Amino acid sequence: DTGVSQNPRHKITKRGQNVTFRCDPISEHNRLYWYRQTLGQGPEFLTYFQNEAQLEKSRLLSDRFSAERPKGSFSTLEIQRTEQGDSAMYLCASSLVVVHEQFFGPGTRLTVL
Amino acid sequence: GDSVTQMEGPVTLSEEAFLTINCTYTATGYPSLFWYVQYPGEGLQLLLKATKADDKGSNKGFEATYRKETTSFHLEKGSVQVSDSAVYFCALNSNDYKLSFGAGTTVTVRA
């Protein structure tokens, strides 16, 4: 299967701990996106990369959040000092630059106790 | 800013019934419009899309027409099946990268 993959699929952590999620996009896709989805809502845009450059960050991405895509392939999203309000599904998507269609991974469900 | 408003659910239908999910949008310029579907336990999948006014997207018996004059992109299917039970999201892209989603509509089809 050559779709978008995300790890881990589930993460339970205690408030104040740091967590890191990984996303592996479709191999030829040069854009990678992160979204957050809370229960009963649609996904909300967090940030995106074109190759290794982070080109846009939403105001939802507080300074406790950091994302990287060091070699223009996989990406990591780190949340420091987690809060209960960070509990959500974190979705990764990828696309080609010239095509608006984004392909989504299965998501990482974060629960902060 | 960009926003999408879609019909609130949940929607419960019998098999072979007609399904319509309303979606209206507010956006700058000329956005591309999408319907995504999320089946139970699975990730978001693109169902159909339309990139300019009067385009009709279609897939798996679902259709939606890009109506610029009414800023709408309503999803329709003439005869639903139990396997169509899912959450449906309307979305738009007006700036080349960011998708803005509606809140989703849960559809349950009973046999």
Short mmCIF file of C-alpha atoms in Angstrom, two decimals:
data_model
loop_
_atom_site.label_atom_id
_atom_site.label_comp_id
_atom_site.label_asym_id
_atom_site.label_seq_id
_atom_site.Cartn_x
_atom_site.Cartn_y
_atom_site.Cartn_z
CA ASP A 1 0.00 0.00 0.00
CA THR A 2 1.50 3.35 -0.99
CA GLY A 3 -0.93 5.64 0.81
CA VAL A 4 -0.20 8.12 3.58
CA SER A 5 0.76 6.41 6.83
CA GLN A 6 0.80 7.79 10.36
CA ASN A 7 2.29 6.48 13.56
CA PRO A 8 1.27 5.85 16.20
CA ARG A 9 -2.43 5.39 15.56
CA HIS A 10 -3.29 6.05 19.18
CA LYS A 11 -1.43 7.88 21.93
CA ILE A 12 -2.48 8.31 25.54
CA THR A 13 -0.39 10.65 27.62
CA LYS A 14 -0.52 12.58 30.86
CA ARG A 15 -0.87 16.33 30.94
CA GLY A 16 2.50 18.04 30.75
CA GLN A 17 4.23 15.29 28.78
CA ASN A 18 5.67 15.75 25.29
CA VAL A 19 4.45 13.67 22.35
CA THR A 20 5.67 13.22 18.79
CA PHE A 21 3.75 11.92 15.80
CA ARG A 22 5.13 10.79 12.46
CA CYS A 23 3.66 11.03 8.99
CA ASP A 24 4.96 9.30 5.85
CA PRO A 25 3.40 10.83 2.74
CA ILE A 26 2.87 9.27 -0.67
CA SER A 27 6.39 9.02 -2.03
CA GLU A 28 6.20 11.37 -5.01
CA HIS A 29 4.16 14.04 -3.20
CA ASN A 30 6.11 17.18 -2.43
CA ARG A 31 3.46 18.81 -0.22
CA LEU A 32 2.58 17.60 3.25
CA TYR A 33 -0.17 18.99 5.50
CA TRP A 34 -1.17 18.62 9.13
CA TYR A 35 -4.77 19.04 10.32
CA ARG A 36 -6.48 18.59 13.68
CA GLN A 37 -9.98 17.18 14.07
CA THR A 38 -11.99 17.30 17.27
CA LEU A 39 -15.12 15.27 17.93
CA GLY A 40 -18.06 16.35 15.82
CA GLN A 41 -16.05 18.84 13.78
CA GLY A 42 -14.32 18.89 10.45
CA PRO A 43 -10.53 18.93 10.21
CA GLU A 44 -8.80 22.27 10.82
CA PHE A 45 -5.61 23.23 9.03
CA LEU A 46 -2.48 23.48 11.18
CA THR A 47 0.50 23.78 8.82
CA TYR A 48 1.99 22.61 5.57
CA PHE A 49 5.33 21.93 3.91
CA GLN A 50 6.50 22.09 0.36
CA ASN A 51 9.48 19.79 0.25
CA GLU A 52 11.39 20.61 3.45
CA ALA A 53 10.15 24.21 3.76
CA GLN A 54 7.33 25.02 6.18
CA LEU A 55 5.35 27.62 4.23
CA GLU A 56 2.32 28.36 6.39
CA LYS A 57 1.27 27.94 10.00
CA SER A 58 -2.22 28.44 11.38
CA ARG A 59 -2.82 30.55 14.47
CA LEU A 60 -4.06 27.26 15.97
CA LEU A 61 -0.44 26.13 16.08
CA SER A 62 0.67 27.53 19.41
CA ASP A 63 4.33 27.75 20.39
CA ARG A 64 3.99 24.35 22.10
CA PHE A 65 3.58 22.77 18.66
CA SER A 66 6.44 22.24 16.25
CA ALA A 67 6.52 20.43 12.93
CA GLU A 68 9.46 19.41 10.81
CA ARG A 69 10.08 17.76 7.50
CA PRO A 70 13.88 17.58 7.48
CA LYS A 71 14.58 15.87 4.17
CA GLY A 72 11.36 16.62 2.37
CA SER A 73 10.04 13.12 2.97
CA PHE A 74 8.44 12.15 6.32
CA SER A 75 7.29 14.76 8.82
CA THR A 76 7.01 14.89 12.60
CA LEU A 77 4.62 16.91 14.72
CA GLU A 78 5.67 17.47 18.33
CA ILE A 79 3.48 18.82 21.09
CA GLN A 80 5.29 19.97 24.22
CA ARG A 81 3.71 20.23 27.66
CA THR A 82 0.46 18.66 26.48
CA GLU A 83 -2.86 19.99 27.76
CA GLN A 84 -6.24 18.29 27.90
CA GLY A 85 -7.41 20.62 25.14
CA ASP A 86 -4.87 19.02 22.81
CA SER A 87 -6.90 15.80 22.79
CA ALA A 88 -7.94 15.33 19.15
CA MET A 89 -7.28 13.37 15.99
CA TYR A 90 -4.20 14.64 14.18
CA LEU A 91 -4.41 14.09 10.45
CA CYS A 92 -1.66 14.19 7.87
CA ALA A 93 -2.25 14.63 4.15
CA SER A 94 -0.06 14.92 1.08
CA SER A 95 -0.41 16.17 -2.46
CA LEU A 96 1.44 17.22 -5.58
CA VAL A 97 2.05 20.95 -5.92
CA VAL A 98 -0.02 21.38 -9.05
CA VAL A 99 -3.01 19.33 -7.92
CA HIS A 100 -5.41 20.44 -5.20
CA GLU A 101 -6.40 16.91 -4.24
CA GLN A 102 -5.05 15.99 -0.81
CA PHE A 103 -4.73 12.36 0.27
CA PHE A 104 -5.23 11.74 3.97
CA GLY A 105 -3.68 9.26 6.36
CA PRO A 106 -5.66 7.38 9.02
CA GLY A 107 -4.75 9.85 11.74
CA THR A 108 -3.23 9.69 15.21
CA ARG A 109 -5.73 9.92 18.04
CA LEU A 110 -4.25 11.75 21.02
CA THR A 111 -5.81 11.51 24.46
CA VAL A 112 -4.37 13.73 27.20
CA LEU A 113 -5.35 12.64 30.70
CA GLY B 1 -12.18 34.18 5.67
CA ASP B 2 -13.21 30.95 4.02
CA SER B 3 -16.00 28.92 5.57
CA VAL B 4 -18.21 25.95 4.76
CA THR B 5 -21.67 25.31 6.16
CA GLN B 6 -23.23 21.92 5.67
CA MET B 7 -26.45 20.31 6.69
CA GLU B 8 -26.52 19.13 10.26
CA GLY B 9 -27.05 15.48 10.90
CA PRO B 10 -27.50 12.83 11.73
CA VAL B 11 -29.42 11.71 8.69
CA THR B 12 -31.08 8.29 8.73
CA LEU B 13 -32.43 6.77 5.54
CA SER B 14 -33.76 3.49 4.27
CA GLU B 15 -31.95 1.62 1.51
CA GLU B 16 -32.74 2.90 -2.00
CA ALA B 17 -33.85 6.30 -0.66
CA PHE B 18 -32.65 9.57 -2.20
CA LEU B 19 -29.91 11.40 -0.32
CA THR B 20 -29.18 15.13 -0.38
CA ILE B 21 -26.66 16.85 1.85
CA ASN B 22 -26.64 20.63 1.51
CA CYS B 23 -23.37 22.55 1.46
CA THR B 24 -22.85 26.31 1.06
CA TYR B 25 -19.61 28.22 1.21
CA THR B 26 -18.03 31.62 1.63
CA ALA B 27 -14.67 32.17 -0.05
CA THR B 28 -12.50 34.70 -1.77
CA GLY B 29 -11.89 34.21 -5.45
CA TYR B 30 -12.85 30.99 -7.17
CA PRO B 31 -12.31 28.02 -4.89
CA SER B 32 -12.15 24.35 -5.76
CA LEU B 33 -14.85 22.34 -3.99
CA PHE B 34 -14.70 18.83 -2.59
CA TRP B 35 -16.70 16.16 -0.84
CA TYR B 36 -14.74 13.84 1.41
CA VAL B 37 -16.15 10.70 3.07
CA GLN B 38 -15.07 8.98 6.27
CA TYR B 39 -16.25 5.40 6.66
CA PRO B 40 -16.33 3.91 10.16
CA GLY B 41 -12.80 3.24 11.38
CA GLU B 42 -11.16 4.64 8.25
CA GLY B 43 -9.45 7.84 7.17
CA LEU B 44 -10.83 10.63 5.00
CA GLN B 45 -11.24 9.74 1.34
CA LEU B 46 -11.92 12.10 -1.53
CA LEU B 47 -15.36 11.30 -2.95
CA LEU B 48 -15.60 13.92 -5.70
CA LYS B 49 -14.45 17.38 -6.67
CA ALA B 50 -15.21 20.34 -8.93
CA THR B 51 -12.74 23.06 -9.80
CA LYS B 52 -14.86 25.70 -11.56
CA ALA B 53 -18.39 27.00 -11.78
CA ASP B 54 -20.98 24.64 -13.32
CA ASP B 55 -18.63 21.67 -13.10
CA LYS B 56 -20.26 18.47 -11.92
CA GLY B 57 -18.24 16.04 -9.85
CA SER B 58 -19.38 12.44 -9.72
CA ASN B 59 -18.20 9.16 -8.21
CA LYS B 60 -19.82 5.95 -6.92
CA GLY B 61 -23.29 7.23 -7.85
CA PHE B 62 -22.81 10.50 -5.94
CA GLU B 63 -22.98 13.84 -7.74
CA ALA B 64 -22.48 17.49 -6.83
CA THR B 65 -22.61 20.59 -9.04
CA TYR B 66 -20.56 23.74 -8.40
CA ARG B 67 -23.12 26.57 -8.28
CA LYS B 68 -21.35 29.91 -8.12
CA GLU B 69 -24.57 31.97 -8.13
CA THR B 70 -25.83 30.27 -4.98
CA THR B 71 -22.35 29.44 -3.56
CA SER B 72 -23.45 25.85 -3.12
CA PHE B 73 -22.15 22.33 -3.74
CA HIS B 74 -24.91 19.99 -2.62
CA LEU B 75 -24.22 16.25 -2.59
CA GLU B 76 -26.83 13.88 -4.03
CA LYS B 77 -27.28 10.16 -4.57
CA GLY B 78 -30.37 8.66 -6.12
CA SER B 79 -30.43 5.30 -4.34
CA VAL B 80 -28.35 4.78 -1.21
CA GLN B 81 -27.04 1.49 0.11
CA VAL B 82 -26.13 0.36 3.62
CA SER B 83 -22.47 0.66 2.58
CA ASP B 84 -22.95 4.43 2.12
CA SER B 85 -23.25 4.86 5.89
CA ALA B 86 -20.45 7.28 6.75
CA VAL B 87 -19.62 10.86 7.69
CA TYR B 88 -19.56 13.24 4.72
CA PHE B 89 -17.51 16.46 4.71
CA CYS B 90 -17.81 19.35 2.30
CA ALA B 91 -14.59 21.30 1.81
CA LEU B 92 -13.10 24.11 -0.23
CA ASN B 93 -9.64 25.23 -1.28
CA SER B 94 -9.26 28.88 -2.31
CA ASN B 95 -5.56 29.54 -1.80
CA ASP B 96 -3.75 26.58 -3.29
CA TYR B 97 -2.94 24.78 -0.07
CA LYS B 98 -5.42 24.93 2.81
CA LEU B 99 -8.63 22.90 2.86
CA SER B 100 -11.48 24.41 4.87
CA PHE B 101 -14.02 21.80 5.98
CA GLY B 102 -17.59 21.82 7.13
CA ALA B 103 -18.54 20.11 10.38
CA GLY B 104 -19.56 16.87 8.69
CA THR B 105 -22.88 15.09 8.25
CA THR B 106 -23.38 11.60 9.62
CA VAL B 107 -25.46 9.41 7.33
CA THR B 108 -26.90 6.07 8.43
CA VAL B 109 -28.63 3.84 5.89
CA ARG B 110 -30.88 1.10 7.25
CA ALA B 111 -31.57 -2.13 5.38
#
